[in-house]
CSV table of C-alpha atoms in Angstrom, one decimal:
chain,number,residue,atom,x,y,z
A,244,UNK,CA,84.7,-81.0,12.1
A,245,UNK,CA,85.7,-77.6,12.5
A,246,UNK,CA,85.4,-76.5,8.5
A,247,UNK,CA,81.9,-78.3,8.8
A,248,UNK,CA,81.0,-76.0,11.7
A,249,UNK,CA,82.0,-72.8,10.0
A,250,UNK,CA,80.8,-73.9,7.0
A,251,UNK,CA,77.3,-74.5,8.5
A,252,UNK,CA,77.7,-70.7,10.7
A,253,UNK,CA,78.3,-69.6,7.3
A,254,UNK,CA,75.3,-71.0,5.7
A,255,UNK,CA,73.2,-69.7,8.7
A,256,UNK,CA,74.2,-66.2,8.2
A,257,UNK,CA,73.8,-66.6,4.5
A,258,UNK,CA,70.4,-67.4,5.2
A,259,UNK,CA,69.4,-64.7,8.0
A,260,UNK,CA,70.8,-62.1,5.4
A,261,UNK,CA,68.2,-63.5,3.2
A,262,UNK,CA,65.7,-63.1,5.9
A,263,UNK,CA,66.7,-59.9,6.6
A,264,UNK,CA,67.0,-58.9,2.7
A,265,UNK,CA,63.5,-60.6,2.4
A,266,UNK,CA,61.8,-58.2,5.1
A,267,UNK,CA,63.4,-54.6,4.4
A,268,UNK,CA,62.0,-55.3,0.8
A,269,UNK,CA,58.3,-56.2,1.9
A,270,UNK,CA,58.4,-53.0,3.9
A,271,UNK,CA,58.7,-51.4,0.5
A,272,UNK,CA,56.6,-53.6,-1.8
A,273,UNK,CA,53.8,-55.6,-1.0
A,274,UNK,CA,54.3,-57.1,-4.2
A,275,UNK,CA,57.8,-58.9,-3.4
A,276,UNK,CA,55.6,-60.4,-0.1
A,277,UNK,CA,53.3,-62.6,-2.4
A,278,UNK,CA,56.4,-63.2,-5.0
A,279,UNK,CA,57.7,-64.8,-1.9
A,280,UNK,CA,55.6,-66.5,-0.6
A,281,UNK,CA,55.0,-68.5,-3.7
A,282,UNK,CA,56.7,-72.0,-3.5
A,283,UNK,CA,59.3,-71.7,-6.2
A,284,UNK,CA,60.2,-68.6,-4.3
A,285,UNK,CA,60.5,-70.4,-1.0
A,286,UNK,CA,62.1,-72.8,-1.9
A,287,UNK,CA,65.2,-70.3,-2.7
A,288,UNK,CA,65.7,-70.1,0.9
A,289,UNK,CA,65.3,-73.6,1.6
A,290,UNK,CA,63.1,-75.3,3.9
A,291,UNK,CA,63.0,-78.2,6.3
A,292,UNK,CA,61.5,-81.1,6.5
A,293,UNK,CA,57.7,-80.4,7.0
A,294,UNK,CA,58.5,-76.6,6.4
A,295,UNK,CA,55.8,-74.2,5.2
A,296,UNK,CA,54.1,-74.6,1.7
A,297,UNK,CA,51.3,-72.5,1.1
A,298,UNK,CA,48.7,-74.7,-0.7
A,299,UNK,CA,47.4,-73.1,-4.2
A,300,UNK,CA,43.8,-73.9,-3.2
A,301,UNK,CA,44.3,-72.0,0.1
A,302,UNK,CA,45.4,-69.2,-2.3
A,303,UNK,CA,42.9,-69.1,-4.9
A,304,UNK,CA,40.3,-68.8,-2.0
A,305,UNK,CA,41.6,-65.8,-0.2
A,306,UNK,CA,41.9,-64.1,-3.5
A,307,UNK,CA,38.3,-65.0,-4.4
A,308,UNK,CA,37.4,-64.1,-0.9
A,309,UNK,CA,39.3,-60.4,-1.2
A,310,UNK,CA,37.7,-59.6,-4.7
A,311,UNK,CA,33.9,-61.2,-3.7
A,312,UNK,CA,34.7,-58.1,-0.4
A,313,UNK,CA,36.2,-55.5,-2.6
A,314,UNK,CA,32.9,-56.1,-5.3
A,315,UNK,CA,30.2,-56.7,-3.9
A,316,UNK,CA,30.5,-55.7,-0.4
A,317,UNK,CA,32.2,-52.4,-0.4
A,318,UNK,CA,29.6,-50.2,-1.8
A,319,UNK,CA,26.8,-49.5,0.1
A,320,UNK,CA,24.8,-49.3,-3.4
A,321,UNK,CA,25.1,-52.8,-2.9
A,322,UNK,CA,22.1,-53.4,-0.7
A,323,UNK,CA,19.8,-53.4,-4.2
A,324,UNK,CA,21.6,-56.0,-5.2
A,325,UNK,CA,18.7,-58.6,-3.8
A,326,UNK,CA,16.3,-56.7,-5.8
A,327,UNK,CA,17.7,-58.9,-9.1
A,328,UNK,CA,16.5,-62.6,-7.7
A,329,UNK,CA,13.6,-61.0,-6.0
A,330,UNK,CA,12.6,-59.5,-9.1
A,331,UNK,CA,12.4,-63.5,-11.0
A,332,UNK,CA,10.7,-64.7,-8.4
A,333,UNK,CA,8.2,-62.3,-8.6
A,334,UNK,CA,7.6,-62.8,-12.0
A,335,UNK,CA,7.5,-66.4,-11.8
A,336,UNK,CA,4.9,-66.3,-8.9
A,337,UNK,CA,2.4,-63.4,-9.4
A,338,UNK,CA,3.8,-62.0,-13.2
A,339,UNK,CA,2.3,-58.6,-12.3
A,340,UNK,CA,4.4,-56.4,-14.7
A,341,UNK,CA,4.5,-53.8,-12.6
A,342,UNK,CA,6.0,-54.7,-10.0
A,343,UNK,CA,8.3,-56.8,-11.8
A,344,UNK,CA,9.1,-53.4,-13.8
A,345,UNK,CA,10.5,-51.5,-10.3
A,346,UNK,CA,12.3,-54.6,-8.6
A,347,UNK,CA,14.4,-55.1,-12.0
A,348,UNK,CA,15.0,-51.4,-12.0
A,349,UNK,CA,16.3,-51.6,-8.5
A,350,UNK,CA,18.1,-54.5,-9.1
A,351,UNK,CA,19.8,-53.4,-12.1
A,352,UNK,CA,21.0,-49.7,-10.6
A,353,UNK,CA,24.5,-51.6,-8.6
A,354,UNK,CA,25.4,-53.7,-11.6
A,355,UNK,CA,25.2,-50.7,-13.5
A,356,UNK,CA,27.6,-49.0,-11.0
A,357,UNK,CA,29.5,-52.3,-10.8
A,358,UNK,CA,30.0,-52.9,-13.9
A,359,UNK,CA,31.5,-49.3,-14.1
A,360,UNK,CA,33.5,-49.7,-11.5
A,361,UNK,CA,35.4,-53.4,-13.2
A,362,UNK,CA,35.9,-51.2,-16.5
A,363,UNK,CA,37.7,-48.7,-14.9
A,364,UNK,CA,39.6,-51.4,-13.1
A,365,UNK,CA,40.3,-53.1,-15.7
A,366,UNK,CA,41.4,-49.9,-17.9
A,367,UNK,CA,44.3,-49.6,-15.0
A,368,UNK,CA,46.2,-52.6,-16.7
A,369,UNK,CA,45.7,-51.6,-20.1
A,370,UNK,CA,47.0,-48.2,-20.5
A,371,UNK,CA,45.2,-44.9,-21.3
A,372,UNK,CA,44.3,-45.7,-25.0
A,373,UNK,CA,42.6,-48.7,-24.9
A,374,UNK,CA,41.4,-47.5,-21.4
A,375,UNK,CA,39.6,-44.8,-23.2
A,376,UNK,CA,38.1,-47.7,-26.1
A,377,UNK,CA,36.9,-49.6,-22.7
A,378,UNK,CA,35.2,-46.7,-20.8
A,379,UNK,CA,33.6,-45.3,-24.6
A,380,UNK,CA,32.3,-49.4,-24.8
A,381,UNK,CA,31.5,-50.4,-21.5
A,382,UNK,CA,30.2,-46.3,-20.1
A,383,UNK,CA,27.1,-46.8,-21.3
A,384,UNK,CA,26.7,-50.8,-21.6
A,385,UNK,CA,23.7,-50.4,-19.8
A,386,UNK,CA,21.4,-48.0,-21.8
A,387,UNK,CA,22.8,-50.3,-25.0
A,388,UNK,CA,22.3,-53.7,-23.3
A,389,UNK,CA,18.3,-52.5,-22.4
A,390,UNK,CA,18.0,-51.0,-26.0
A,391,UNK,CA,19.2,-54.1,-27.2
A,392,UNK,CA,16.9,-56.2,-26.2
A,393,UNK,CA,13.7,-53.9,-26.1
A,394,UNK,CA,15.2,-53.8,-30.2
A,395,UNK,CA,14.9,-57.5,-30.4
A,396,UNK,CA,11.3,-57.6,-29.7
A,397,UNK,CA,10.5,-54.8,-32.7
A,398,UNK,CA,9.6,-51.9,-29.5
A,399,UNK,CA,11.9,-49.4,-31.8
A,400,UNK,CA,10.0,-46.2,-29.7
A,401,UNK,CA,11.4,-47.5,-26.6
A,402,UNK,CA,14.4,-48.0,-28.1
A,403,UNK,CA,15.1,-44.1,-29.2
A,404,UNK,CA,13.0,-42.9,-26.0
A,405,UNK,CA,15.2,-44.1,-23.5
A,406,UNK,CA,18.3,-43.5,-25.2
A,407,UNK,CA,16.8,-39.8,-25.9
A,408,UNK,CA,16.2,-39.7,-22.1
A,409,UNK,CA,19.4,-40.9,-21.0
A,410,UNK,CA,20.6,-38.0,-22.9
A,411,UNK,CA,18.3,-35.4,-21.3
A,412,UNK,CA,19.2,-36.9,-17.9
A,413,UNK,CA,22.7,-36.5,-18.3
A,414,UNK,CA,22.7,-32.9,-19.3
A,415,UNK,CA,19.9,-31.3,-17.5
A,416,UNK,CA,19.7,-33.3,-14.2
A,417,UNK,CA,23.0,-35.2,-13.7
A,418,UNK,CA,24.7,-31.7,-14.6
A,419,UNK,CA,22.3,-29.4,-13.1
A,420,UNK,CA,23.0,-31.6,-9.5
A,421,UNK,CA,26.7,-31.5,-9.9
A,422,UNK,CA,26.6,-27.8,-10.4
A,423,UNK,CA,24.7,-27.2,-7.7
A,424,UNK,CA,26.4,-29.5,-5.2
A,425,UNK,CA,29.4,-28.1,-5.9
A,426,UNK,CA,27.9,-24.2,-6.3
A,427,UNK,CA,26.8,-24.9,-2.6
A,428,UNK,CA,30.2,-26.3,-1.2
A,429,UNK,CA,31.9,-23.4,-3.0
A,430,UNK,CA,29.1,-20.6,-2.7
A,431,UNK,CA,32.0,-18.0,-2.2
A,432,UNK,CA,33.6,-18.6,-5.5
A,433,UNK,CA,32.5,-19.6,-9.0
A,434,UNK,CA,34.3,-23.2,-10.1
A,435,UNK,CA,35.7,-22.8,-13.4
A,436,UNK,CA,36.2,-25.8,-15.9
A,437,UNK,CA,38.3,-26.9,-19.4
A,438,UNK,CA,35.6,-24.5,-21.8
A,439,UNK,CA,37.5,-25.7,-24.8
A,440,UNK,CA,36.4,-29.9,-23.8
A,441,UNK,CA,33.2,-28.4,-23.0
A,442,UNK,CA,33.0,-26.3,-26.5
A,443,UNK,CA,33.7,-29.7,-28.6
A,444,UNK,CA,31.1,-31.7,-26.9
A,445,UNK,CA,28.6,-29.3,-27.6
A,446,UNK,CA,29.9,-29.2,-30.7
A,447,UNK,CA,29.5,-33.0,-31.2
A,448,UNK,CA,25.8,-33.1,-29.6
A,449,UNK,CA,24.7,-30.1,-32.3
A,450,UNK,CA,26.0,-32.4,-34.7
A,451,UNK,CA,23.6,-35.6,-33.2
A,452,UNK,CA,21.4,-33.2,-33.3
A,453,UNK,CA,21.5,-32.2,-36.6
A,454,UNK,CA,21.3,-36.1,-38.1
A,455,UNK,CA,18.3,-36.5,-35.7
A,456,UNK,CA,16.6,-33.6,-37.1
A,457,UNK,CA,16.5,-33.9,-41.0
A,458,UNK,CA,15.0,-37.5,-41.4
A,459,UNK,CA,12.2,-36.1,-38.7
A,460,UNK,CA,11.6,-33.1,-41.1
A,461,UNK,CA,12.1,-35.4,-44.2
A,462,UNK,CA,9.0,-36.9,-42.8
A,463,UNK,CA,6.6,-34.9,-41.5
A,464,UNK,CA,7.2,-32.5,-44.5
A,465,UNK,CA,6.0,-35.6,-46.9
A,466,UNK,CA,8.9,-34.4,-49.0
A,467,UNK,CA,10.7,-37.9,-49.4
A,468,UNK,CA,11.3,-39.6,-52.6
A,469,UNK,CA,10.1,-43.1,-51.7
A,470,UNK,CA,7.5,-42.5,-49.2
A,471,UNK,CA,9.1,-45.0,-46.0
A,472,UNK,CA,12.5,-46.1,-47.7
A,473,UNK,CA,14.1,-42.5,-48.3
A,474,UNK,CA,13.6,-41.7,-44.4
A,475,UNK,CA,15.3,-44.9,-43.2
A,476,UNK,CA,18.3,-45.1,-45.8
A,477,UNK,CA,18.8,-41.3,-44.7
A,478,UNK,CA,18.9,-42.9,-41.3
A,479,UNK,CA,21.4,-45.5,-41.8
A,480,UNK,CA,23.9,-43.5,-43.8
A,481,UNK,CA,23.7,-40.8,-41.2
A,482,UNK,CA,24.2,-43.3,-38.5
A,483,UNK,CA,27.6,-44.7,-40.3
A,484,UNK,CA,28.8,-41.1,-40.5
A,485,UNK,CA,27.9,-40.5,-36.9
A,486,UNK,CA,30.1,-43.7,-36.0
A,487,UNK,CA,32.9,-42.5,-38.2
A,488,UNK,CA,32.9,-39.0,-36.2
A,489,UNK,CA,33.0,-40.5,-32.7
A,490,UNK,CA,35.9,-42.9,-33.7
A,491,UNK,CA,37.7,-39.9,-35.1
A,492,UNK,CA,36.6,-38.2,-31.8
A,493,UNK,CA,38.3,-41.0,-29.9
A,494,UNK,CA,41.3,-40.5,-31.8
A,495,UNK,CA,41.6,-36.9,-31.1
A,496,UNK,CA,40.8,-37.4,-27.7
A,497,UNK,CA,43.0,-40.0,-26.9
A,498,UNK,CA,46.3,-39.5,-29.1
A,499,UNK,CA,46.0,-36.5,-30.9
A,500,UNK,CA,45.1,-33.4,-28.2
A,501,UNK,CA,48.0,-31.5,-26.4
A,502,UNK,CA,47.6,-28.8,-23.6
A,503,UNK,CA,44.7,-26.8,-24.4
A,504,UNK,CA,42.1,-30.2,-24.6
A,505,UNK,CA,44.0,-31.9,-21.0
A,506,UNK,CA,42.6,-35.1,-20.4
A,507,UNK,CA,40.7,-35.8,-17.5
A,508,UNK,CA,43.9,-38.0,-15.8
A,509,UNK,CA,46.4,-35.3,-16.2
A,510,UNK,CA,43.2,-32.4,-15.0
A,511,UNK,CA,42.9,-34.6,-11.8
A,512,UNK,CA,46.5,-34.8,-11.1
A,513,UNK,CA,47.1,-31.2,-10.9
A,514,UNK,CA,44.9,-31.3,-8.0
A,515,UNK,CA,47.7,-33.1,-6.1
A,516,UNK,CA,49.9,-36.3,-7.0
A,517,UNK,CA,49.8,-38.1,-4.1
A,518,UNK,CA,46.2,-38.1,-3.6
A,519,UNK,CA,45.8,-39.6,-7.1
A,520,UNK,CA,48.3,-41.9,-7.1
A,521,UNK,CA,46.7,-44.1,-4.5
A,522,UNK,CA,43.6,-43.6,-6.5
A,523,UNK,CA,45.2,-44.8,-9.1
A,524,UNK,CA,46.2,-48.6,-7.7
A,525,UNK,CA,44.2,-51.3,-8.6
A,526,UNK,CA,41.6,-52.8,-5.7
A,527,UNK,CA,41.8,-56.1,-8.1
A,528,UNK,CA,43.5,-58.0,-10.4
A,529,UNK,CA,43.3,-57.6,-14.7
A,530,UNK,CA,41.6,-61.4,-14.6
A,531,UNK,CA,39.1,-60.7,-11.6
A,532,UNK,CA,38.0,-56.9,-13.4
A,533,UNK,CA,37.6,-58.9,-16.9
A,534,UNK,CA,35.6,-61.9,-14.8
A,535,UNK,CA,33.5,-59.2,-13.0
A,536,UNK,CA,32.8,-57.5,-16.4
A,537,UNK,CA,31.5,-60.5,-17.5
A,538,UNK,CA,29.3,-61.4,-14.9
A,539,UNK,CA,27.9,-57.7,-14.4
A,540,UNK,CA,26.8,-58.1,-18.3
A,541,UNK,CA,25.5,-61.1,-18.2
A,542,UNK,CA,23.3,-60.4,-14.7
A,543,UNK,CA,22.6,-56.6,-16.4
A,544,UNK,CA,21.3,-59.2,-19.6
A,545,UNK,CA,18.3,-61.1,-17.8
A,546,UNK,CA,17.6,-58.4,-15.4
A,547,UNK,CA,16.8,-56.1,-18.8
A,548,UNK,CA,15.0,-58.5,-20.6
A,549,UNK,CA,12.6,-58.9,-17.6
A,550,UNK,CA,12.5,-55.3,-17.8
A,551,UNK,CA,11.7,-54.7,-21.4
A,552,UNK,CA,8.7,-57.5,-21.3
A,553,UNK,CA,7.3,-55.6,-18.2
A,554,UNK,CA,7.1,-52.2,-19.7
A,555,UNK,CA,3.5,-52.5,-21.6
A,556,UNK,CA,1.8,-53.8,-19.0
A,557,UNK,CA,3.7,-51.1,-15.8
A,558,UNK,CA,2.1,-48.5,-18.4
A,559,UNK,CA,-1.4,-49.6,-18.8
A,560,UNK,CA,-1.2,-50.7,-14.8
A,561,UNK,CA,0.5,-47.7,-13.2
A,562,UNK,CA,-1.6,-45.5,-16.3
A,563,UNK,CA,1.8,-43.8,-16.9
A,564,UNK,CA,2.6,-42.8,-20.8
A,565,UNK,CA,5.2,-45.2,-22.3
A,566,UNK,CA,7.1,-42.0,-23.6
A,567,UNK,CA,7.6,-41.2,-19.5
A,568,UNK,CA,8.8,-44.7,-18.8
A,569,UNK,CA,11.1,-44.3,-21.7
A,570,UNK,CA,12.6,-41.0,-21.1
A,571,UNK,CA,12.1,-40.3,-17.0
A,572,UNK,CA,12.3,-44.0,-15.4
A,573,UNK,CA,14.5,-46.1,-17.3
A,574,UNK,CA,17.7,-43.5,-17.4
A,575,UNK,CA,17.1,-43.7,-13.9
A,576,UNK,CA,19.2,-47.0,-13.9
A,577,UNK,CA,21.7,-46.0,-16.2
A,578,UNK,CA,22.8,-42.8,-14.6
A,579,UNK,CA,22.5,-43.1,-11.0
A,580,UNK,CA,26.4,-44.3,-10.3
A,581,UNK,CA,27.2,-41.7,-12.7
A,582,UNK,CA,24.8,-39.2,-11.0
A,583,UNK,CA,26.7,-40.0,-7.7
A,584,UNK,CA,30.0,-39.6,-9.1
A,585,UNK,CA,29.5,-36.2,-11.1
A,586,UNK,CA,28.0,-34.9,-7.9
A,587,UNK,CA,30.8,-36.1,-5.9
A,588,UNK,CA,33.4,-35.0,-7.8
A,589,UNK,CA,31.7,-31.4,-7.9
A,590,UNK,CA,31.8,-31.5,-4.1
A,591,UNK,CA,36.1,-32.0,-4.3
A,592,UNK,CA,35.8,-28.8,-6.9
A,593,UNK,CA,36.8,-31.1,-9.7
A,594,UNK,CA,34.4,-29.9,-12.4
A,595,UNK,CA,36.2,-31.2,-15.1
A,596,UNK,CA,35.5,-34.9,-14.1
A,597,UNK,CA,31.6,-34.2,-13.6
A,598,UNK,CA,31.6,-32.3,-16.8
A,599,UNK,CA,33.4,-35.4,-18.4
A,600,UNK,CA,31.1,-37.8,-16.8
A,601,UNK,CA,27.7,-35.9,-17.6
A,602,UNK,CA,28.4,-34.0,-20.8
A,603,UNK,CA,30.7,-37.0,-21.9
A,604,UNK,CA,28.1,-39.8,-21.5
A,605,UNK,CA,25.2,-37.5,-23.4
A,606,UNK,CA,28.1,-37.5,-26.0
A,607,UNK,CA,28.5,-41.2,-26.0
A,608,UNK,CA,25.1,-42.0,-26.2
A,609,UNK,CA,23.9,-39.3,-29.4
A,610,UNK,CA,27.2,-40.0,-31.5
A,611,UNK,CA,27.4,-43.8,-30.2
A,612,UNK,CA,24.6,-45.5,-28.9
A,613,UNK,CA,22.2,-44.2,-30.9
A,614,UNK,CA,23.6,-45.1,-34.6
A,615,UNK,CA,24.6,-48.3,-33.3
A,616,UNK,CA,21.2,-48.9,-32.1
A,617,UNK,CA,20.5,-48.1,-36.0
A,618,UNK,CA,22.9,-50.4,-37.9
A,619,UNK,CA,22.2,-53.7,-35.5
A,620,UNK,CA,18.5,-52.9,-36.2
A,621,UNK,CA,19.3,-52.9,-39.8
A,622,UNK,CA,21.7,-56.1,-39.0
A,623,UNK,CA,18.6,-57.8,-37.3
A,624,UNK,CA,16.1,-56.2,-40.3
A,625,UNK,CA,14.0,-53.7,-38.1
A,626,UNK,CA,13.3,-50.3,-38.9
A,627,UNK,CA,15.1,-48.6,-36.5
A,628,UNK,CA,15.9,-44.8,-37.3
A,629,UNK,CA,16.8,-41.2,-36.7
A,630,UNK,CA,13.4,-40.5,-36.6
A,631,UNK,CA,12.5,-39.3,-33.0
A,632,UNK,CA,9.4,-37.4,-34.0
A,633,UNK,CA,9.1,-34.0,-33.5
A,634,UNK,CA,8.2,-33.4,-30.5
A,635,UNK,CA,11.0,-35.4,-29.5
A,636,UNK,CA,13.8,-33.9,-31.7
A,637,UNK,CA,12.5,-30.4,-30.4
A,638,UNK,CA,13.3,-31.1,-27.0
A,639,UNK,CA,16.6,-32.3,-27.3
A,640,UNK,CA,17.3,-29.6,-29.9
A,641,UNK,CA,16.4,-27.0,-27.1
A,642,UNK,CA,18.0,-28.9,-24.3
A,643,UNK,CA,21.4,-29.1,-26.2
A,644,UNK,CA,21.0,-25.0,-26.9
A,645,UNK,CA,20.5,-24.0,-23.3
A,646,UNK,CA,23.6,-26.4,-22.0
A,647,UNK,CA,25.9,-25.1,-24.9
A,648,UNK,CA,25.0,-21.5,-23.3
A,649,UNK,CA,25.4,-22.4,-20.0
A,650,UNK,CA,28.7,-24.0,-20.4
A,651,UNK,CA,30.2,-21.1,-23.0
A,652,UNK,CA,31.3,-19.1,-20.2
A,653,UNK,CA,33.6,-22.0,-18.7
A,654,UNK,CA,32.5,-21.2,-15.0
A,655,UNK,CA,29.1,-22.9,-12.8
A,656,UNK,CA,27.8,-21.8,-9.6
A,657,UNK,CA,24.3,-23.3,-7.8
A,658,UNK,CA,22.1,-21.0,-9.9
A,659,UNK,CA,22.9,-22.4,-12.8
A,660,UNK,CA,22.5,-25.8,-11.6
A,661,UNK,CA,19.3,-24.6,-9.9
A,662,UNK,CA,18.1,-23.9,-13.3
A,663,UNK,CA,19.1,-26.8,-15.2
A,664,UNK,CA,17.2,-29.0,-12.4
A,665,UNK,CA,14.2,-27.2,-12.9
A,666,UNK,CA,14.6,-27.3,-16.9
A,667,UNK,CA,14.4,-30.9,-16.1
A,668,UNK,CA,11.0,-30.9,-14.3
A,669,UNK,CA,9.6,-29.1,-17.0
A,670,UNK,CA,10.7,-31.5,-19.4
A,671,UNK,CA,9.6,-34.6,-17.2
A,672,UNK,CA,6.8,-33.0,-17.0
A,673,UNK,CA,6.2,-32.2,-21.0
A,674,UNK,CA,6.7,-36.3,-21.0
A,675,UNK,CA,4.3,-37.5,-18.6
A,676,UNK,CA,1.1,-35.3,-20.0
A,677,UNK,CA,2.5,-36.1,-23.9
A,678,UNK,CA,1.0,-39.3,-25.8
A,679,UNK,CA,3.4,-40.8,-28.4
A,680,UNK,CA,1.8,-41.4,-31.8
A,681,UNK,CA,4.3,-43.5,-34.1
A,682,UNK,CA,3.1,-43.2,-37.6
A,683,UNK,CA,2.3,-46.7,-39.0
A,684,UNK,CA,5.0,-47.4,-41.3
A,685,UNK,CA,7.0,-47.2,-38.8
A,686,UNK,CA,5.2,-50.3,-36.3
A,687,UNK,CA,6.5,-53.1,-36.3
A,688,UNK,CA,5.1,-56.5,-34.4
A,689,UNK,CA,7.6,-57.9,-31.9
């Protein structure tokens, strides 16, 4: 009896030093608390009869609680969310395309910013490489998914408008805010940014720039060799170049730049450790990010279509150009997360990020978006090309010109975002009183 006794004293302080081993380490690591909890964990402690075992079922529906809370209701953005259903009904009940045009717009501005937000979640698991493939792919899902399906139904000017306006936004207003923002926090000081990441995506938009320009003047000089064919075989070949570039681009950016090109991680982290170390924790898991990316696209998917099929008719019922639409309204939906963000990082004096997240995205879009707009056209046998007509092409030419100077200097202040802003309105303003005139051969029925 007595070896019995000590034998079960022994036992019990073997198992409150497992108790005691148990919480000193979920002090440290809230990670070793759910390991634990787990039943084949448990049950290395041993339980009674009738002791605690967490159901799976119970599990699965706190995590699904804790991500549906961290999604959808921790962003105040959120509240446009309703906008999406709303914006079905509507068109089942009435059909009047304008109104169906701004509900799916509103509706479509927190997926956009959600479905930014599970990318960059999900690039947290997968390492800073193919985190960088995931933000070039999913940064501008958006503009693509919307161009997509506006391709699909043969409106090809829609197509290059509102990727050319996503472009305009992002440099002249999404910039031009950030600079000012932040020129007003810090009016005692001029920030200062990375010139030499600012000097190679200038570089890279002067390129876009470039294959943009010659099949315009191919055309409207007459000058091609098969009147029609030369312009769009120009187009395509450019556009495969184009794609060759940016994936070199992402190379370089990603694997092959040292000190002088920092990337935007290691620029934030000199701004203090600690503060972006807790940024840097995931708020869910790899699974719930690629779930949430897929539901995000998908929702993003009808909500454009609905979109696209409303366009015509908001422009003959609102008596607004289709050029406006293309270039002013529909980046609105795109860029406002990443209008929020540049601005807001601005405000913390981080330049870098809002010059990454402005001048980036333009990048993505002219050296991305837009020749892979070109080759699924040419997949799905429309006559999608580089052709942005002139008046087009001129204004981006002139808008990439004036950013390059403004960002040669490698410092911002309010004034120049002041300017930038009001280069905008100008060029909003060019839009609404200009009438697009596609020449013929380039029509095609939806």
């Amino acid at each position: 009896m007595a070896g019995t006794h000590s034998q079960l004293e022994m036992g019990s302080l073997a198992v409150n030093e497992s108790l005691h081993e148990f919480e000193d380490e979920s002090l440290f690591s809230p990670e070793s608390v759910i390991q634990k909890m787990q039943p084949g964990h448990i049950s290395e402690y041993g339980s009674a009869p009738g002791g605690f075992q967490p159901g799976g079922s119970k599990m699965g529906k706190n995590v699904v609680y804790k991500s549906i809370k961290t999604v959808v209701f921790s962003n105040k953005l959120n509240v446009l969310i309703p906008f999406g259903p709303l914006t079905i009904l509507v068109h089942i009940l009435t059909g009047h395309n304008g109104l169906v045009f701004l509900l799916s717009l509103l509706g479509i501005i927190p997926l956009a910013e959600r479905l930014g937000y599970a990318t960059e979640q999900l690039a947290m698991y997968t390492g800073p490489t193919v985190g960088g493939l995931l933000n070039a792919t999913f940064g501008n899902a958006t503009e693509l998914i919307i161009a997509i399906y506006a391709l699909r139904n043969g409106m090809i000017r829609v197509v290059q408008l509102s990727l050319l306006g996503s472009i305009l936004s992002n440099m002249l207003l999404v910039l031009g805010c950030a600079f000012f923002c932040g020129g007003l926090v810090f009016y005692r000081k001029e920030q200062v940014f990375n010139k030499a990441s600012a000097t190679v995506n200038s570089g890279l938009l002067l390129m876009a720039v470039m294959g943009l320009l010659f099949p315009a003047v191919l055309h409207f000089t007459h000058t091609e060799v098969h009147y029609g064919k030369s312009e769009l075989a120009l187009s395509r070949f450019s556009s495969c170049i184009m794609l060759g570039v940016y994936a070199a681009y992402l190379f370089f950016q990603l694997k092959s730049r040292k000190d002088p090109y920092i990337p935007l991680s290691e620029d934030e982290s000199q701004h203090g450790e600690n503060e972006d170390d807790n940024d840097e924790i995931p708020e869910i898991g790899k699974w719930e990010s690629v779930i949430w990316l897929l539901i995000m696209t998908a929702w993003i998917s009808i909500l454009s279509e609905y979109l696209v099929n409303a366009i015509e008719g908001t422009s003959r019922a609102w008596n607004i150009p289709i050029s406006f639409i293309g270039v002013i309204l529909l980046p609105i939906v795109g860029n406002a997360a990443e209008h929020a963000g540049a601005i807001m990082f601005a405000m913390k004096d981080k330049l870098d990020i809002s010059l990454g997240v402005a001048i980036g995205s333009s990048t993505q879009i002219s050296m991305f978006g837009i020749p892979f707009c070109v080759v699924v056209g040419w997949i799905m046998g429309k006559p999608m090309d580089l052709n942005f007509q002139l008046f087009e092409t001129a204004t981006l030419f002139i808008t990439v010109i004036v950013v390059a100077f403004f960002l040669q200097e490698g410092s911002s202040n309010y004034f120049k975002g002041l300017m930038l802003i009001l280069c905008y309105i100008i060029v909003a303003a060019s839009f609404f009183v200009h009438e697009d005139r596609p020449p013929e051969d380039k029509s095609s029925t939806p």
